[in-house]
């Protein structure tokens, strides 16, 4: 399969040691294919965020390997590592704490280009303006500080910051879980549009199965650090194999009163009543 | 649990070694000739040389250091070059005075700080809070020794309400057994002795507690304010818990965590602040002892006093840690891992 | 809410790191001051705080112009005029060798406040450097450094400072050295906590994953964002430092005569505290007032910069 | 803005024309004048009824809920809140204390912070009884019973445990036990499942419904999540920027949302039961259509 | 309320005291009778003389000696006129070249323990001093050995001729060897004697609370018993002078000293109190560095002498308690040379500085900040020197630091303010200590080096004839004065404030403040 962009194999991560050791990831393997949006779902503590943190080097995996287009970041040359870091960009969960409060939006967006290098001042300026408009913000926003923006706007800025160095892979760590539903919809739509327009490959971490279903093409379900199930979205949603996945799917509420009542009545052993 | 205590003990031992070493280095920085001090101001060169030999000052520094540490481990703090007494004995004689002063000081501190801190937190932003803040900043800002002098002058000399100096009136002291005049009065003396002993401690303890009242009350205030904003307080109120209970049982109880730690550390700070207060009230405690030792360049006594103060400090923080584990389930879980 | 202050985007990454940090800190000090100023003169400032700020301003003015407006030569001995109580000629009286107390008080304001400020700034600087180095080193080294700080902290700072100042001989410089030596470990520990908190925030992590080097990360993101907490810390320390200096002077390890710093003045007047009370009362009052004003200001600064109120826009 | 369907008659709790504002002197950020947070809200709850109050952050839904028990002393409340015919606004602290916990109780969003970490579970669950003079032994027995009922295993032994030893789901059960132990007639649930994982959320919702049915307990359910409301509530009220924009029986609301905001809200929920290619609508789309001047 | 409490405490107190006294104190024959009289003849003294140790060998420290003197006896002493008087030694005779001294001891003297005083005690005390080699042992540098020929006779052998040795014995307290020996331990009883007493003096130790209080009771078996001595004395060690004053004014002390001049002035207005100025056998000097870069020039040294504000010193530094010095030796010593009181002459001083070409030069002035007099003196000196164009830098040092500084020529301060005192009123030992070139950097604080003076000192100290010795010593003084080696500044007095219960306090030239053992009640 040559369309595999990123392969994670046997990834394990243990925090602490001795009695307090906590195994966050246990032998996790999956691959990320060119152009797809892969969902990584699980409940809190399932290790989904740890995977992303290992991928970007914020945590060091205990064992296992990561391979991106032949680059193993753990044993990469300087130039390989540079390419790896440039190609994999990340969007954080909390839009309130992921932007440096002391920098203007312009500086925040410019910084990755400065760190990565290779952009002339003009290029930088043009890219900033291009992208900021693409996500629906205006030029005058550039000289403001993060505190002047709402959560949804901040998350857009964070997306711009991730996209500004033209990455191939976008790693999203619960990017909409801190947002209101209506804002969440905007960001989800934006992500979907961006992915298409820029031919991005996305790894999307979420606890919300409905969001994942809306956005993703393939799915990896994590249960306490282990892969419970993986497969295409329709496959899993229609016919989950794993008991845990089933339970998860079963618990997702649907905004349909009749269906919900029936489901709950069934669970509670009640007659369907009005 | 044992493991935690052991680990904590290990750190305490390490700290002690560190303190001893720091103190040794300082002692070597002090200019002046220790041997000459020991031999006396009119000593001849021969006598000084003899003294230098006796004190081991001709040994290489490293040997002096190892000798000092190994003596320390055996509980031998050396012999004072001024008093010619075992420093251990000297300190044994002065420590009780300081400790009972500090204990009373801490008692007074809590007695004042807790209600003031709570009241300020409860009335956050209102006049009472502002007033409390001013009082607390003031008691923290006035130099201790200055306050002590003023108290001694006005309450002691001018008004005659309190004794001026010393631990007892002439004829008022109990027989010296433990050295804690209050304890000695209780065990071996009369009620008159007890009244006299406590009476002599009140003013110094009051002066000593001023800055600590400030720190502690402000800490209680801010902890209480944080606690009062916590969800569990809202939940308690929504359960119909009366205000009094909300404040004392819920907020104060959970504000107590770091208060205890700071309170424990205050024990050490108070001992050092006692250096200032004891001087004013003529109390023969470790503060006066240390100060005189420094002025007289009584190296062994300086070393030993600082080490002992460090030891008391380390011991209290050890005890406080254990105490805190006993009363604060949050700390217990963090230290021992969720059961 | 609009804001145009906080951190000027002037420093270029290509500059030398020191230049960056200098520019960043200068810019953020300016920013913080501006923010502070706005809060201060906003309608919601408590009267106490205004008074405290006013007092601090007054003391600062006294410190700057004090030496030039003294009614008498603060050093001129006039033994025939010794121990005169306050009068029209000598508003605050004269000391035991006949020097004018008011003149000495004015002349010493700068010395006292400057040394207190120097101690706080130096201790903070040492603390920041140690904390930053610790933060940059591997975990074990970090822990070792913090343990060392703990050990230092098990000697109460007054005792340590007293011992050191005695060792270094009585002078203002040795007091500064001793106080810095005694207080840096606790500062370092605090700073370490502050830096660690900032470092774990996602905006720092987002720069980290770009491969930004740790020192650069420290200078560009971590330190500037920790400054507010550092200011709070420093402003809270000044008050205690002023008091502690005077305590050391009282114990006789202060600056030698004829230094007019307030602590030494108290020490000189120590014998006369209650008879020729004016010799040490006024410096004592000045120290108390200074400490109280700075204490209130520290309090105010803390409530201004409090992280919980930062998001409230 | 519409008037509520039923007003007064037979209502357990009746909120009429409630306005919540932050007095000028309490405002920490610059700005002048009182800041109005909830305006002219009227709402009734009948005995045993499950009413959902839905809105996004800043819509004032939580403030409304908290205002019923007057939990934020800094806020200025105007209008009327009557409980079983008695006016609660302006009632004395004694009266409020009597109502709180025993007649109306409340549970909160984050079960991790709603329990005092330094007090035992037992004390916290039994507290509403203890503070009303129920003997300790009896109160604790009732607390055990309540914990049992809410599915806390080994309830008796765990009375002496501290909140730190419980998982989030268990804590929310404990919180519910404390809220229900004094047998109130109305439970205000302020986003009680937002911080929980989806499976635990389901359990808590089930429990809520179960208790509501068994105890004839009225529930005012505050949430931002329309999906979870669907199965639980009988009636839904939607709030937007401090105002009540729509209030309807649940089926009607989902089938025929009147207000564009409600329409947008429903359209913006990603649905597991629908084709992912259906593009999510946003509130903005609707408000713009309606010519509303909305920007973030 | 507080007032009330205080009263309560006091009543309780006096009740218990009365009980304690009636149960264990022998009835005294005093007229007023009962417990009241016992109370009346208790004298409470407050002073900053906090004993570091009660080991009598450490009596060279004035603080210790103040507390020790009433408990111990010496072999000989000096009276207020500086005449030697017998104490435990009734007679003393030197051999021809003054290398051997024979003492005849007093008969029937008993130590507080009840042990009889014998020659063995003298031998033990002297040998112990030699062995330990610190404190008062420095007065015994010429001691070689001693031998008890019988119970009442001791022969002391000296290492060289030393006529002043008998005077030095006034500094040695005689120990009860039978009591001390069992407690000797490994440190020659230094530890034990630190808190215990083994003397035969007019007062015995009651209780001792280190750093705080020493209670003395009258020794009814004293060989020189006098019932005018108070039955008991309480020495309260209060370091702070204002605390001393306040305690005194509150009626808690009968005698206090070391008060600030303002306090003394205020108290003197009240006729209830007695102010006594006792001359002290000490003198305030400013030592000049004879080998200093700037002070090496005699013109500069003279200029400094002329610049100093002596009257200001008396007024400010001493608060007029004392007098301006007129000699380089303290008062009460035989063979002093009267050099006249120094006068300030700024004009002449300026000219001298100009002549020496050192205008604007900096010099260091060392002083001990713990002594109040030096604090003011330092400031005055600094100001005086500024007027003649010298820039003085004050350097506060502790005595140990000062000793260390003096021991090396390169660290030696240019000027040092200090007290020096004659431990006993003899000119020779003091002059020798201060001006002998062999002791430069040790007790010769000016690094004075003059072969002529060295020779004179040697001659004087070994002269078997007092007259010869005296003329040698006078010549030494004249030479030192001519060399402008020091500023002889003042004789600080000890000012004592007492209530009228205490009789007149005699001056004792072997004591820094006064000898507590000599106290008598007023009636």
PDB file of N, CA and C in Angstrom, chain D residues 10 16-17 21 23 30 42 59 62 64 102 108 117 123 131 142 156-157 168 185 187 200 212 223 252 260 291 293:
ATOM      1  N   UNK D  10     -51.238  25.348  38.985  1.00  0.00           N
ATOM      2  CA  UNK D  10     -50.683  24.012  39.156  1.00  0.00           C
ATOM      3  C   UNK D  10     -49.187  23.946  39.068  1.00  0.00           C
ATOM      4  N   UNK D  16     -41.459  34.330  36.892  1.00  0.00           N
ATOM      5  CA  UNK D  16     -42.157  35.312  36.082  1.00  0.00           C
ATOM      6  C   UNK D  16     -41.303  36.544  35.878  1.00  0.00           C
ATOM      7  N   UNK D  17     -41.077  36.829  34.602  1.00  0.00           N
ATOM      8  CA  UNK D  17     -40.401  38.073  34.240  1.00  0.00           C
ATOM      9  C   UNK D  17     -39.090  38.284  34.991  1.00  0.00           C
ATOM     10  N   UNK D  21     -29.113  40.660  36.616  1.00  0.00           N
ATOM     11  CA  UNK D  21     -28.073  41.562  36.126  1.00  0.00           C
ATOM     12  C   UNK D  21     -26.933  41.670  37.125  1.00  0.00           C
ATOM     13  N   UNK D  23     -24.626  44.107  39.013  1.00  0.00           N
ATOM     14  CA  UNK D  23     -24.565  45.528  39.355  1.00  0.00           C
ATOM     15  C   UNK D  23     -23.217  46.126  38.940  1.00  0.00           C
ATOM     16  N   UNK D  30     -13.846  46.697  32.613  1.00  0.00           N
ATOM     17  CA  UNK D  30     -14.349  48.052  32.449  1.00  0.00           C
ATOM     18  C   UNK D  30     -15.652  48.048  31.669  1.00  0.00           C
ATOM     19  N   UNK D  42     -39.813  34.022  31.807  1.00  0.00           N
ATOM     20  CA  UNK D  42     -40.921  33.411  32.551  1.00  0.00           C
ATOM     21  C   UNK D  42     -40.992  31.939  32.215  1.00  0.00           C
ATOM     22  N   UNK D  59     -25.775  32.014  27.296  1.00  0.00           N
ATOM     23  CA  UNK D  59     -27.188  32.274  27.007  1.00  0.00           C
ATOM     24  C   UNK D  59     -27.967  32.612  28.272  1.00  0.00           C
ATOM     25  N   UNK D  62     -27.674  28.774  32.858  1.00  0.00           N
ATOM     26  CA  UNK D  62     -27.193  28.395  34.183  1.00  0.00           C
ATOM     27  C   UNK D  62     -27.540  29.454  35.217  1.00  0.00           C
ATOM     28  N   UNK D  64     -30.030  31.416  35.234  1.00  0.00           N
ATOM     29  CA  UNK D  64     -31.439  31.284  35.567  1.00  0.00           C
ATOM     30  C   UNK D  64     -31.618  30.204  36.626  1.00  0.00           C
ATOM     31  N   UNK D 102     -33.909  20.585  50.636  1.00  0.00           N
ATOM     32  CA  UNK D 102     -35.023  19.774  51.121  1.00  0.00           C
ATOM     33  C   UNK D 102     -36.216  19.843  50.181  1.00  0.00           C
ATOM     34  N   UNK D 108     -24.550  19.762  39.766  1.00  0.00           N
ATOM     35  CA  UNK D 108     -23.754  20.635  38.910  1.00  0.00           C
ATOM     36  C   UNK D 108     -23.007  19.888  37.824  1.00  0.00           C
ATOM     37  N   UNK D 117     -13.257  17.914  48.729  1.00  0.00           N
ATOM     38  CA  UNK D 117     -12.267  16.833  48.751  1.00  0.00           C
ATOM     39  C   UNK D 117     -11.823  16.425  50.152  1.00  0.00           C
ATOM     40  N   UNK D 123     -20.503  12.171  55.098  1.00  0.00           N
ATOM     41  CA  UNK D 123     -20.912  13.455  55.662  1.00  0.00           C
ATOM     42  C   UNK D 123     -21.601  14.308  54.600  1.00  0.00           C
ATOM     43  N   UNK D 131     -28.002  18.931  58.807  1.00  0.00           N
ATOM     44  CA  UNK D 131     -28.201  20.341  59.123  1.00  0.00           C
ATOM     45  C   UNK D 131     -29.656  20.653  59.441  1.00  0.00           C
ATOM     46  N   UNK D 142     -29.942   6.829  56.091  1.00  0.00           N
ATOM     47  CA  UNK D 142     -30.652   7.312  54.911  1.00  0.00           C
ATOM     48  C   UNK D 142     -29.692   7.560  53.752  1.00  0.00           C
ATOM     49  N   UNK D 156     -22.228   1.274  52.127  1.00  0.00           N
ATOM     50  CA  UNK D 156     -21.980   1.425  53.555  1.00  0.00           C
ATOM     51  C   UNK D 156     -20.484   1.652  53.837  1.00  0.00           C
ATOM     52  N   UNK D 157     -19.658   0.842  53.175  1.00  0.00           N
ATOM     53  CA  UNK D 157     -18.218   0.982  53.403  1.00  0.00           C
ATOM     54  C   UNK D 157     -17.689   2.292  52.845  1.00  0.00           C
ATOM     55  N   UNK D 168     -15.389   9.738  38.048  1.00  0.00           N
ATOM     56  CA  UNK D 168     -16.321  10.816  37.739  1.00  0.00           C
ATOM     57  C   UNK D 168     -17.773  10.383  37.779  1.00  0.00           C
ATOM     58  N   UNK D 185     -38.711  18.141  45.923  1.00  0.00           N
ATOM     59  CA  UNK D 185     -39.682  17.929  44.855  1.00  0.00           C
ATOM     60  C   UNK D 185     -39.180  18.409  43.507  1.00  0.00           C
ATOM     61  N   UNK D 187     -35.535  18.950  41.260  1.00  0.00           N
ATOM     62  CA  UNK D 187     -34.082  18.852  41.128  1.00  0.00           C
ATOM     63  C   UNK D 187     -33.657  19.705  39.943  1.00  0.00           C
ATOM     64  N   UNK D 200     -21.071   6.829  30.565  1.00  0.00           N
ATOM     65  CA  UNK D 200     -21.452   7.253  31.914  1.00  0.00           C
ATOM     66  C   UNK D 200     -22.597   8.248  31.829  1.00  0.00           C
ATOM     67  N   UNK D 212     -36.886  10.521  38.738  1.00  0.00           N
ATOM     68  CA  UNK D 212     -37.960  11.451  38.474  1.00  0.00           C
ATOM     69  C   UNK D 212     -39.297  10.723  38.441  1.00  0.00           C
ATOM     70  N   UNK D 223     -28.920  22.295  29.821  1.00  0.00           N
ATOM     71  CA  UNK D 223     -27.879  21.702  28.976  1.00  0.00           C
ATOM     72  C   UNK D 223     -27.679  22.507  27.705  1.00  0.00           C
ATOM     73  N   UNK D 252     -42.599  18.566  19.449  1.00  0.00           N
ATOM     74  CA  UNK D 252     -42.923  19.721  18.615  1.00  0.00           C
ATOM     75  C   UNK D 252     -41.677  20.512  18.292  1.00  0.00           C
ATOM     76  N   UNK D 260     -35.539  30.920  14.496  1.00  0.00           N
ATOM     77  CA  UNK D 260     -34.383  30.585  13.656  1.00  0.00           C
ATOM     78  C   UNK D 260     -33.201  30.068  14.484  1.00  0.00           C
ATOM     79  N   UNK D 291     -31.885  38.077   9.008  1.00  0.00           N
ATOM     80  CA  UNK D 291     -31.426  39.461   9.074  1.00  0.00           C
ATOM     81  C   UNK D 291     -30.942  39.868  10.441  1.00  0.00           C
ATOM     82  N   UNK D 293     -28.438  40.705  13.421  1.00  0.00           N
ATOM     83  CA  UNK D 293     -27.089  41.265  13.387  1.00  0.00           C
ATOM     84  C   UNK D 293     -26.181  40.475  14.310  1.00  0.00           C
TER      85      UNK D 293
END
